[in-house]
Amino acid sequence: MNETEYPPPLTEYDFERRFDERVAIEWMQENWSKSFVFCGLYAALVFGGQHFMRERQKLELRKPLVLWSLSLAIFSIIGAVRTGSYMLHVLYNSGFKQSVCDQSFYRAPVSKFWAYAFVLSKAPELGDTVFIILRKQRLIFLHWYHHITVLLYSWYSYKDQVAGGGWFMTMNFLVHSLMYSYYAARAAGWRVPRQFAMLITTTQIAQMVMGLAVSGLVYMWMQEGRCPSYLDNIVWGSLMYLSYLLLFASFFYQSYLKGGKRAKAD
C-alpha cells in the first residue's frame, strides 16, 4: 500500500508528534459501538427535553452560547489549518488520487491528533441541541439527524482508517469554522449579513457533493487495490451524504429562496 512520506517542510508541534495514534485506533476499534449509546441518550434528550420545556419559560443562555460556539469555532479553525495543511501537502507532492486513497492522514504527525480529535468531537457537539431546546428555538429534523449520523459514521470509519477520511474531516473542519463563528457572532448580538448564512449553507451543500464524489472515487479505485476501504462503509457513507445533500438543498430553498424563517441546520 503506497503512503505519503512525511517530509520536513510541515511543522510538527510536540504534542502532535507525541500523540500515540495506535492507542487511539485500538480504543476506537473496541469502543466505537458506544456511539449508539450516545445517540440513544441524545434522542431521549431531543424528544424528552422538548416535552419538558413545553410549559416552561425559555432560557436566554446567551453568554454560555457565545462561549460554547466560540470554543467550537476556535477548535474547528485550528483543526482546519492543521488537517488542511497536510491535505495540501499530499495534493502537491502526490496528487489528487493519493489524497483520496492515502491512509497516512490517520498517522502523520501533523494530522493524527486532529483526526482523532475530530471524531471524538462529534460527541460533545451534540450539546448544540441543548441550547436550542432550552431556548425553545425551532428544532428541525436536519439538525438532530445530522448530529446522530455524523457521530455514528465518524466513529465507524475511524476504526478502519478508511480511504477518503482526510477529505471528509478537512471539509467538515472548514465548514464548521464558518458555521460556529457565525453562531458565536449571532449569540453575541452582532448583525451578521444574511448572505453569510447563505454562504455557509452553500458550503455545506458543496461538502455533500464532494463527499459523494470522494465516496464514488474510493469505490472505483478500491477495485484497483489502491484505496483501502469496505463496501459497507462506502454504501453507508454514500447514503448519508446523499440524504444530507437533499436535506441541505431543501433547507436552502425553504430558508433563502422561498422566504422561510432562519433555522439552525447543524
PDB file of C-alpha atoms in Angstrom:
ATOM      1  CA  MET A   1       0.000   0.000   0.000  1.00  0.00           C
ATOM      2  CA  ASN A   2       1.529   3.322  -1.055  1.00  0.00           C
ATOM      3  CA  GLU A   3       1.570   6.014   1.573  1.00  0.00           C
ATOM      4  CA  THR A   4       2.868   9.555   1.509  1.00  0.00           C
ATOM      5  CA  GLU A   5       6.154  10.214   3.253  1.00  0.00           C
ATOM      6  CA  TYR A   6       6.279  12.900   5.917  1.00  0.00           C
ATOM      7  CA  PRO A   7       8.955  15.338   4.671  1.00  0.00           C
ATOM      8  CA  PRO A   8      10.321  18.158   6.874  1.00  0.00           C
ATOM      9  CA  PRO A   9       8.529  21.188   5.325  1.00  0.00           C
ATOM     10  CA  LEU A  10       5.476  20.694   7.547  1.00  0.00           C
ATOM     11  CA  THR A  11       5.913  21.979  11.083  1.00  0.00           C
ATOM     12  CA  GLU A  12       5.013  19.435  13.753  1.00  0.00           C
ATOM     13  CA  TYR A  13       4.239  20.513  17.292  1.00  0.00           C
ATOM     14  CA  ASP A  14       5.477  18.401  20.158  1.00  0.00           C
ATOM     15  CA  PHE A  15       2.026  17.382  21.409  1.00  0.00           C
ATOM     16  CA  GLU A  16       1.073  16.299  17.897  1.00  0.00           C
ATOM     17  CA  ARG A  17       4.230  14.262  17.446  1.00  0.00           C
ATOM     18  CA  ARG A  18       3.895  12.557  20.850  1.00  0.00           C
ATOM     19  CA  PHE A  19       0.255  11.588  20.329  1.00  0.00           C
ATOM     20  CA  ASP A  20       0.008   7.791  20.111  1.00  0.00           C
ATOM     21  CA  GLU A  21      -2.458   7.088  17.323  1.00  0.00           C
ATOM     22  CA  ARG A  22      -2.114   3.329  17.821  1.00  0.00           C
ATOM     23  CA  VAL A  23      -3.742   3.562  21.240  1.00  0.00           C
ATOM     24  CA  ALA A  24      -6.465   5.826  19.798  1.00  0.00           C
ATOM     25  CA  ILE A  25      -7.217   3.441  16.933  1.00  0.00           C
ATOM     26  CA  GLU A  26      -7.279   0.422  19.245  1.00  0.00           C
ATOM     27  CA  TRP A  27      -9.634   2.211  21.637  1.00  0.00           C
ATOM     28  CA  MET A  28     -11.973   3.118  18.786  1.00  0.00           C
ATOM     29  CA  GLN A  29     -11.942  -0.427  17.419  1.00  0.00           C
ATOM     30  CA  GLU A  30     -13.005  -1.713  20.841  1.00  0.00           C
ATOM     31  CA  ASN A  31     -15.450   1.057  21.740  1.00  0.00           C
ATOM     32  CA  TRP A  32     -16.875   2.554  18.542  1.00  0.00           C
ATOM     33  CA  SER A  33     -20.254   0.911  19.201  1.00  0.00           C
ATOM     34  CA  LYS A  34     -20.633   3.148  22.272  1.00  0.00           C
ATOM     35  CA  SER A  35     -21.581   5.844  19.780  1.00  0.00           C
ATOM     36  CA  PHE A  36     -25.005   4.145  19.648  1.00  0.00           C
ATOM     37  CA  VAL A  37     -25.354   4.749  23.402  1.00  0.00           C
ATOM     38  CA  PHE A  38     -24.535   8.439  22.970  1.00  0.00           C
ATOM     39  CA  CYS A  39     -27.053   8.685  20.144  1.00  0.00           C
ATOM     40  CA  GLY A  40     -29.739   6.909  22.178  1.00  0.00           C
ATOM     41  CA  LEU A  41     -29.252   9.305  25.085  1.00  0.00           C
ATOM     42  CA  TYR A  42     -29.230  12.187  22.645  1.00  0.00           C
ATOM     43  CA  ALA A  43     -32.533  11.103  21.073  1.00  0.00           C
ATOM     44  CA  ALA A  44     -34.064  10.895  24.554  1.00  0.00           C
ATOM     45  CA  LEU A  45     -32.785  14.416  25.230  1.00  0.00           C
ATOM     46  CA  VAL A  46     -34.222  15.738  21.962  1.00  0.00           C
ATOM     47  CA  PHE A  47     -37.753  14.485  22.489  1.00  0.00           C
ATOM     48  CA  GLY A  48     -37.824  14.427  26.289  1.00  0.00           C
ATOM     49  CA  GLY A  49     -36.263  17.884  26.508  1.00  0.00           C
ATOM     50  CA  GLN A  50     -38.823  19.416  24.167  1.00  0.00           C
ATOM     51  CA  HIS A  51     -41.640  17.874  26.204  1.00  0.00           C
ATOM     52  CA  PHE A  52     -40.058  19.157  29.438  1.00  0.00           C
ATOM     53  CA  MET A  53     -39.771  22.711  28.122  1.00  0.00           C
ATOM     54  CA  ARG A  54     -43.235  22.825  26.558  1.00  0.00           C
ATOM     55  CA  GLU A  55     -44.914  24.539  29.540  1.00  0.00           C
ATOM     56  CA  ARG A  56     -41.826  26.374  30.792  1.00  0.00           C
ATOM     57  CA  GLN A  57     -40.298  29.727  30.025  1.00  0.00           C
ATOM     58  CA  LYS A  58     -37.403  29.724  27.612  1.00  0.00           C
ATOM     59  CA  LEU A  59     -33.922  30.435  28.946  1.00  0.00           C
ATOM     60  CA  GLU A  60     -31.725  33.107  27.383  1.00  0.00           C
ATOM     61  CA  LEU A  61     -28.318  31.450  27.869  1.00  0.00           C
ATOM     62  CA  ARG A  62     -26.764  33.996  25.538  1.00  0.00           C
ATOM     63  CA  LYS A  63     -23.371  34.192  27.270  1.00  0.00           C
ATOM     64  CA  PRO A  64     -22.940  30.404  27.633  1.00  0.00           C
ATOM     65  CA  LEU A  65     -23.938  30.027  23.974  1.00  0.00           C
ATOM     66  CA  VAL A  66     -21.308  32.572  22.902  1.00  0.00           C
ATOM     67  CA  LEU A  67     -18.622  30.688  24.836  1.00  0.00           C
ATOM     68  CA  TRP A  68     -19.825  27.318  23.521  1.00  0.00           C
ATOM     69  CA  SER A  69     -19.930  28.391  19.885  1.00  0.00           C
ATOM     70  CA  LEU A  70     -16.690  30.348  20.121  1.00  0.00           C
ATOM     71  CA  SER A  71     -14.813  27.402  21.626  1.00  0.00           C
ATOM     72  CA  LEU A  72     -16.056  25.097  18.836  1.00  0.00           C
ATOM     73  CA  ALA A  73     -15.184  27.741  16.235  1.00  0.00           C
ATOM     74  CA  ILE A  74     -11.606  28.017  17.537  1.00  0.00           C
ATOM     75  CA  PHE A  75     -11.264  24.225  17.659  1.00  0.00           C
ATOM     76  CA  SER A  76     -12.587  23.923  14.092  1.00  0.00           C
ATOM     77  CA  ILE A  77     -10.334  26.689  12.760  1.00  0.00           C
ATOM     78  CA  ILE A  78      -7.219  25.110  14.263  1.00  0.00           C
ATOM     79  CA  GLY A  79      -8.304  21.684  13.029  1.00  0.00           C
ATOM     80  CA  ALA A  80      -8.917  23.069   9.536  1.00  0.00           C
ATOM     81  CA  VAL A  81      -5.484  24.692   9.442  1.00  0.00           C
ATOM     82  CA  ARG A  82      -3.672  21.549  10.594  1.00  0.00           C
ATOM     83  CA  THR A  83      -5.560  18.974   8.521  1.00  0.00           C
ATOM     84  CA  GLY A  84      -5.777  21.381   5.588  1.00  0.00           C
ATOM     85  CA  SER A  85      -2.026  21.935   5.573  1.00  0.00           C
ATOM     86  CA  TYR A  86      -1.424  18.193   5.444  1.00  0.00           C
ATOM     87  CA  MET A  87      -4.058  17.716   2.749  1.00  0.00           C
ATOM     88  CA  LEU A  88      -2.388  20.412   0.603  1.00  0.00           C
ATOM     89  CA  HIS A  89       0.952  18.754   1.245  1.00  0.00           C
ATOM     90  CA  VAL A  90      -0.324  15.402  -0.065  1.00  0.00           C
ATOM     91  CA  LEU A  91      -2.033  17.042  -3.043  1.00  0.00           C
ATOM     92  CA  TYR A  92       1.101  18.962  -4.004  1.00  0.00           C
ATOM     93  CA  ASN A  93       3.523  16.060  -3.591  1.00  0.00           C
ATOM     94  CA  SER A  94       1.417  13.050  -4.612  1.00  0.00           C
ATOM     95  CA  GLY A  95      -1.634  14.303  -6.496  1.00  0.00           C
ATOM     96  CA  PHE A  96      -5.395  14.101  -6.075  1.00  0.00           C
ATOM     97  CA  LYS A  97      -5.718  10.322  -6.329  1.00  0.00           C
ATOM     98  CA  GLN A  98      -3.285   9.778  -3.495  1.00  0.00           C
ATOM     99  CA  SER A  99      -5.049  12.413  -1.375  1.00  0.00           C
ATOM    100  CA  VAL A 100      -8.217  10.320  -1.632  1.00  0.00           C
ATOM    101  CA  CYS A 101      -6.609   6.919  -1.061  1.00  0.00           C
ATOM    102  CA  ASP A 102      -3.868   7.855   1.419  1.00  0.00           C
ATOM    103  CA  GLN A 103      -4.189   6.384   4.941  1.00  0.00           C
ATOM    104  CA  SER A 104      -1.261   8.311   6.384  1.00  0.00           C
ATOM    105  CA  PHE A 105      -3.735  11.036   7.378  1.00  0.00           C
ATOM    106  CA  TYR A 106      -4.536   8.906  10.447  1.00  0.00           C
ATOM    107  CA  ARG A 107      -0.866   8.506  11.367  1.00  0.00           C
ATOM    108  CA  ALA A 108       1.036  11.551  10.099  1.00  0.00           C
ATOM    109  CA  PRO A 109       2.491  13.657  12.938  1.00  0.00           C
ATOM    110  CA  VAL A 110       0.786  16.799  11.639  1.00  0.00           C
ATOM    111  CA  SER A 111      -2.723  15.348  11.332  1.00  0.00           C
ATOM    112  CA  LYS A 112      -3.034  12.238  13.536  1.00  0.00           C
ATOM    113  CA  PHE A 113      -4.027  14.125  16.713  1.00  0.00           C
ATOM    114  CA  TRP A 114      -6.587  16.222  14.822  1.00  0.00           C
ATOM    115  CA  ALA A 115      -8.074  13.200  13.084  1.00  0.00           C
ATOM    116  CA  TYR A 116      -8.800  11.612  16.458  1.00  0.00           C
ATOM    117  CA  ALA A 117      -9.932  14.903  17.991  1.00  0.00           C
ATOM    118  CA  PHE A 118     -12.321  15.307  15.075  1.00  0.00           C
ATOM    119  CA  VAL A 119     -14.154  12.020  15.609  1.00  0.00           C
ATOM    120  CA  LEU A 120     -14.279  12.467  19.383  1.00  0.00           C
ATOM    121  CA  SER A 121     -15.655  15.996  18.996  1.00  0.00           C
ATOM    122  CA  LYS A 122     -18.817  14.636  17.408  1.00  0.00           C
ATOM    123  CA  ALA A 123     -19.994  13.522  20.867  1.00  0.00           C
ATOM    124  CA  PRO A 124     -19.742  16.904  22.675  1.00  0.00           C
ATOM    125  CA  GLU A 125     -21.122  18.653  19.576  1.00  0.00           C
ATOM    126  CA  LEU A 126     -24.450  17.044  20.461  1.00  0.00           C
ATOM    127  CA  GLY A 127     -24.596  19.774  23.099  1.00  0.00           C
ATOM    128  CA  ASP A 128     -25.649  22.228  20.367  1.00  0.00           C
ATOM    129  CA  THR A 129     -29.153  20.844  20.685  1.00  0.00           C
ATOM    130  CA  VAL A 130     -29.336  21.560  24.415  1.00  0.00           C
ATOM    131  CA  PHE A 131     -29.229  25.280  23.695  1.00  0.00           C
ATOM    132  CA  ILE A 132     -31.946  25.003  21.053  1.00  0.00           C
ATOM    133  CA  ILE A 133     -34.232  23.101  23.423  1.00  0.00           C
ATOM    134  CA  LEU A 134     -33.646  25.281  26.487  1.00  0.00           C
ATOM    135  CA  ARG A 135     -34.031  28.464  24.433  1.00  0.00           C
ATOM    136  CA  LYS A 136     -37.176  26.979  22.813  1.00  0.00           C
ATOM    137  CA  GLN A 137     -35.984  27.569  19.276  1.00  0.00           C
ATOM    138  CA  ARG A 138     -37.326  25.630  16.314  1.00  0.00           C
ATOM    139  CA  LEU A 139     -35.580  22.257  16.126  1.00  0.00           C
ATOM    140  CA  ILE A 140     -35.638  20.890  12.583  1.00  0.00           C
ATOM    141  CA  PHE A 141     -35.164  17.261  11.546  1.00  0.00           C
ATOM    142  CA  LEU A 142     -31.949  18.069   9.660  1.00  0.00           C
ATOM    143  CA  HIS A 143     -30.272  19.278  12.851  1.00  0.00           C
ATOM    144  CA  TRP A 144     -30.650  16.193  15.036  1.00  0.00           C
ATOM    145  CA  TYR A 145     -30.488  13.690  12.159  1.00  0.00           C
ATOM    146  CA  HIS A 146     -27.186  15.218  11.044  1.00  0.00           C
ATOM    147  CA  HIS A 147     -25.710  15.090  14.542  1.00  0.00           C
ATOM    148  CA  ILE A 148     -26.630  11.431  15.072  1.00  0.00           C
ATOM    149  CA  THR A 149     -25.452  10.125  11.715  1.00  0.00           C
ATOM    150  CA  VAL A 150     -22.165  12.066  11.691  1.00  0.00           C
ATOM    151  CA  LEU A 151     -21.260  10.690  15.120  1.00  0.00           C
ATOM    152  CA  LEU A 152     -22.061   7.103  14.105  1.00  0.00           C
ATOM    153  CA  TYR A 153     -20.304   7.268  10.747  1.00  0.00           C
ATOM    154  CA  SER A 154     -17.203   9.093  12.059  1.00  0.00           C
ATOM    155  CA  TRP A 155     -16.527   6.550  14.794  1.00  0.00           C
ATOM    156  CA  TYR A 156     -17.383   3.662  12.472  1.00  0.00           C
ATOM    157  CA  SER A 157     -14.939   4.893   9.823  1.00  0.00           C
ATOM    158  CA  TYR A 158     -12.050   5.909  12.078  1.00  0.00           C
ATOM    159  CA  LYS A 159     -11.675   2.412  13.498  1.00  0.00           C
ATOM    160  CA  ASP A 160     -10.881   1.073   9.995  1.00  0.00           C
ATOM    161  CA  GLN A 161      -8.865   4.095   8.828  1.00  0.00           C
ATOM    162  CA  VAL A 162     -10.741   4.035   5.537  1.00  0.00           C
ATOM    163  CA  ALA A 163      -9.646   5.957   2.455  1.00  0.00           C
ATOM    164  CA  GLY A 164     -11.259   9.339   1.938  1.00  0.00           C
ATOM    165  CA  GLY A 165     -11.135  10.223   5.635  1.00  0.00           C
ATOM    166  CA  GLY A 166      -8.733  13.075   5.061  1.00  0.00           C
ATOM    167  CA  TRP A 167     -11.160  14.793   2.706  1.00  0.00           C
ATOM    168  CA  PHE A 168     -14.176  14.162   4.931  1.00  0.00           C
ATOM    169  CA  MET A 169     -12.519  15.585   8.046  1.00  0.00           C
ATOM    170  CA  THR A 170     -10.850  18.564   6.384  1.00  0.00           C
ATOM    171  CA  MET A 171     -14.063  19.634   4.656  1.00  0.00           C
ATOM    172  CA  ASN A 172     -16.046  19.328   7.880  1.00  0.00           C
ATOM    173  CA  PHE A 173     -13.483  21.316   9.862  1.00  0.00           C
ATOM    174  CA  LEU A 174     -13.615  24.092   7.251  1.00  0.00           C
ATOM    175  CA  VAL A 175     -17.413  24.266   7.205  1.00  0.00           C
ATOM    176  CA  HIS A 176     -17.622  24.213  10.991  1.00  0.00           C
ATOM    177  CA  SER A 177     -15.078  27.044  11.177  1.00  0.00           C
ATOM    178  CA  LEU A 178     -17.554  29.254   9.343  1.00  0.00           C
ATOM    179  CA  MET A 179     -20.658  27.840  10.973  1.00  0.00           C
ATOM    180  CA  TYR A 180     -19.632  28.109  14.627  1.00  0.00           C
ATOM    181  CA  SER A 181     -18.093  31.552  14.053  1.00  0.00           C
ATOM    182  CA  TYR A 182     -21.474  32.620  12.685  1.00  0.00           C
ATOM    183  CA  TYR A 183     -23.321  31.127  15.659  1.00  0.00           C
ATOM    184  CA  ALA A 184     -20.952  32.866  18.110  1.00  0.00           C
ATOM    185  CA  ALA A 185     -21.431  36.216  16.372  1.00  0.00           C
ATOM    186  CA  ARG A 186     -25.229  35.825  16.329  1.00  0.00           C
ATOM    187  CA  ALA A 187     -25.314  34.807  20.003  1.00  0.00           C
ATOM    188  CA  ALA A 188     -23.211  37.868  20.851  1.00  0.00           C
ATOM    189  CA  GLY A 189     -25.847  40.064  19.227  1.00  0.00           C
ATOM    190  CA  TRP A 190     -23.885  41.033  16.143  1.00  0.00           C
ATOM    191  CA  ARG A 191     -25.828  41.770  12.982  1.00  0.00           C
ATOM    192  CA  VAL A 192     -24.439  39.258  10.510  1.00  0.00           C
ATOM    193  CA  PRO A 193     -25.458  39.776   6.852  1.00  0.00           C
ATOM    194  CA  ARG A 194     -27.947  37.226   5.568  1.00  0.00           C
ATOM    195  CA  GLN A 195     -25.545  36.496   2.720  1.00  0.00           C
ATOM    196  CA  PHE A 196     -23.102  34.949   5.184  1.00  0.00           C
ATOM    197  CA  ALA A 197     -25.714  32.439   6.338  1.00  0.00           C
ATOM    198  CA  MET A 198     -26.416  31.620   2.703  1.00  0.00           C
ATOM    199  CA  LEU A 199     -22.688  31.132   2.126  1.00  0.00           C
ATOM    200  CA  ILE A 200     -22.498  28.635   4.996  1.00  0.00           C
ATOM    201  CA  THR A 201     -25.382  26.564   3.652  1.00  0.00           C
ATOM    202  CA  THR A 202     -23.848  26.707   0.168  1.00  0.00           C
ATOM    203  CA  THR A 203     -20.533  25.373   1.510  1.00  0.00           C
ATOM    204  CA  GLN A 204     -22.443  22.618   3.305  1.00  0.00           C
ATOM    205  CA  ILE A 205     -24.123  21.617   0.047  1.00  0.00           C
ATOM    206  CA  ALA A 206     -20.737  21.683  -1.726  1.00  0.00           C
ATOM    207  CA  GLN A 207     -19.330  19.488   1.047  1.00  0.00           C
ATOM    208  CA  MET A 208     -22.036  16.888   0.440  1.00  0.00           C
ATOM    209  CA  VAL A 209     -21.428  16.896  -3.316  1.00  0.00           C
ATOM    210  CA  MET A 210     -17.711  16.434  -2.730  1.00  0.00           C
ATOM    211  CA  GLY A 211     -18.409  13.731  -0.149  1.00  0.00           C
ATOM    212  CA  LEU A 212     -20.428  11.772  -2.697  1.00  0.00           C
ATOM    213  CA  ALA A 213     -17.689  12.244  -5.308  1.00  0.00           C
ATOM    214  CA  VAL A 214     -14.962  11.032  -2.942  1.00  0.00           C
ATOM    215  CA  SER A 215     -17.065   8.007  -1.950  1.00  0.00           C
ATOM    216  CA  GLY A 216     -17.512   7.132  -5.617  1.00  0.00           C
ATOM    217  CA  LEU A 217     -13.786   7.511  -6.319  1.00  0.00           C
ATOM    218  CA  VAL A 218     -12.883   5.340  -3.320  1.00  0.00           C
ATOM    219  CA  TYR A 219     -15.170   2.605  -4.656  1.00  0.00           C
ATOM    220  CA  MET A 220     -13.708   2.876  -8.160  1.00  0.00           C
ATOM    221  CA  TRP A 221     -10.082   2.897  -7.032  1.00  0.00           C
ATOM    222  CA  MET A 222     -10.712   0.238  -4.397  1.00  0.00           C
ATOM    223  CA  GLN A 223     -11.184  -2.190  -7.298  1.00  0.00           C
ATOM    224  CA  GLU A 224      -7.579  -1.466  -8.303  1.00  0.00           C
ATOM    225  CA  GLY A 225      -6.311  -2.244  -4.818  1.00  0.00           C
ATOM    226  CA  ARG A 226      -5.262   1.372  -4.310  1.00  0.00           C
ATOM    227  CA  CYS A 227      -7.950   2.627  -1.922  1.00  0.00           C
ATOM    228  CA  PRO A 228      -8.298   0.719   1.372  1.00  0.00           C
ATOM    229  CA  SER A 229     -11.980   0.685   2.323  1.00  0.00           C
ATOM    230  CA  TYR A 230     -15.002  -1.605   2.627  1.00  0.00           C
ATOM    231  CA  LEU A 231     -18.112  -1.819   0.520  1.00  0.00           C
ATOM    232  CA  ASP A 232     -20.459  -1.423   3.505  1.00  0.00           C
ATOM    233  CA  ASN A 233     -18.615   1.741   4.571  1.00  0.00           C
ATOM    234  CA  ILE A 234     -18.904   3.208   1.074  1.00  0.00           C
ATOM    235  CA  VAL A 235     -22.611   2.330   0.863  1.00  0.00           C
ATOM    236  CA  TRP A 236     -23.455   3.848   4.254  1.00  0.00           C
ATOM    237  CA  GLY A 237     -21.294   6.897   3.589  1.00  0.00           C
ATOM    238  CA  SER A 238     -22.873   7.490   0.175  1.00  0.00           C
ATOM    239  CA  LEU A 239     -26.410   7.154   1.545  1.00  0.00           C
ATOM    240  CA  MET A 240     -25.532   9.537   4.366  1.00  0.00           C
ATOM    241  CA  TYR A 241     -24.085  12.170   2.036  1.00  0.00           C
ATOM    242  CA  LEU A 242     -26.965  11.827  -0.417  1.00  0.00           C
ATOM    243  CA  SER A 243     -29.510  12.350   2.363  1.00  0.00           C
ATOM    244  CA  TYR A 244     -27.558  15.394   3.572  1.00  0.00           C
ATOM    245  CA  LEU A 245     -27.435  16.816   0.064  1.00  0.00           C
ATOM    246  CA  LEU A 246     -31.206  16.543  -0.332  1.00  0.00           C
ATOM    247  CA  LEU A 247     -31.911  17.934   3.145  1.00  0.00           C
ATOM    248  CA  PHE A 248     -29.494  20.862   2.898  1.00  0.00           C
ATOM    249  CA  ALA A 249     -30.738  21.731  -0.586  1.00  0.00           C
ATOM    250  CA  SER A 250     -34.300  21.729   0.757  1.00  0.00           C
ATOM    251  CA  PHE A 251     -33.189  23.828   3.733  1.00  0.00           C
ATOM    252  CA  PHE A 252     -31.553  26.342   1.385  1.00  0.00           C
ATOM    253  CA  TYR A 253     -34.693  26.593  -0.720  1.00  0.00           C
ATOM    254  CA  GLN A 254     -37.046  26.927   2.256  1.00  0.00           C
ATOM    255  CA  SER A 255     -34.837  29.420   4.122  1.00  0.00           C
ATOM    256  CA  TYR A 256     -33.460  31.677   1.398  1.00  0.00           C
ATOM    257  CA  LEU A 257     -35.422  31.231  -1.813  1.00  0.00           C
ATOM    258  CA  LYS A 258     -38.943  30.620  -0.556  1.00  0.00           C
ATOM    259  CA  GLY A 259     -38.600  33.220   2.173  1.00  0.00           C
ATOM    260  CA  GLY A 260     -38.800  30.855   5.152  1.00  0.00           C
ATOM    261  CA  LYS A 261     -37.582  31.637   8.631  1.00  0.00           C
ATOM    262  CA  ARG A 262     -33.988  31.122   9.602  1.00  0.00           C
ATOM    263  CA  ALA A 263     -33.293  27.814  11.243  1.00  0.00           C
ATOM    264  CA  LYS A 264     -30.250  26.240  12.814  1.00  0.00           C
ATOM    265  CA  ALA A 265     -29.199  23.499  10.397  1.00  0.00           C
ATOM    266  CA  ASP A 266     -26.158  21.932  12.056  1.00  0.00           C
TER     267      ASP A 266
END
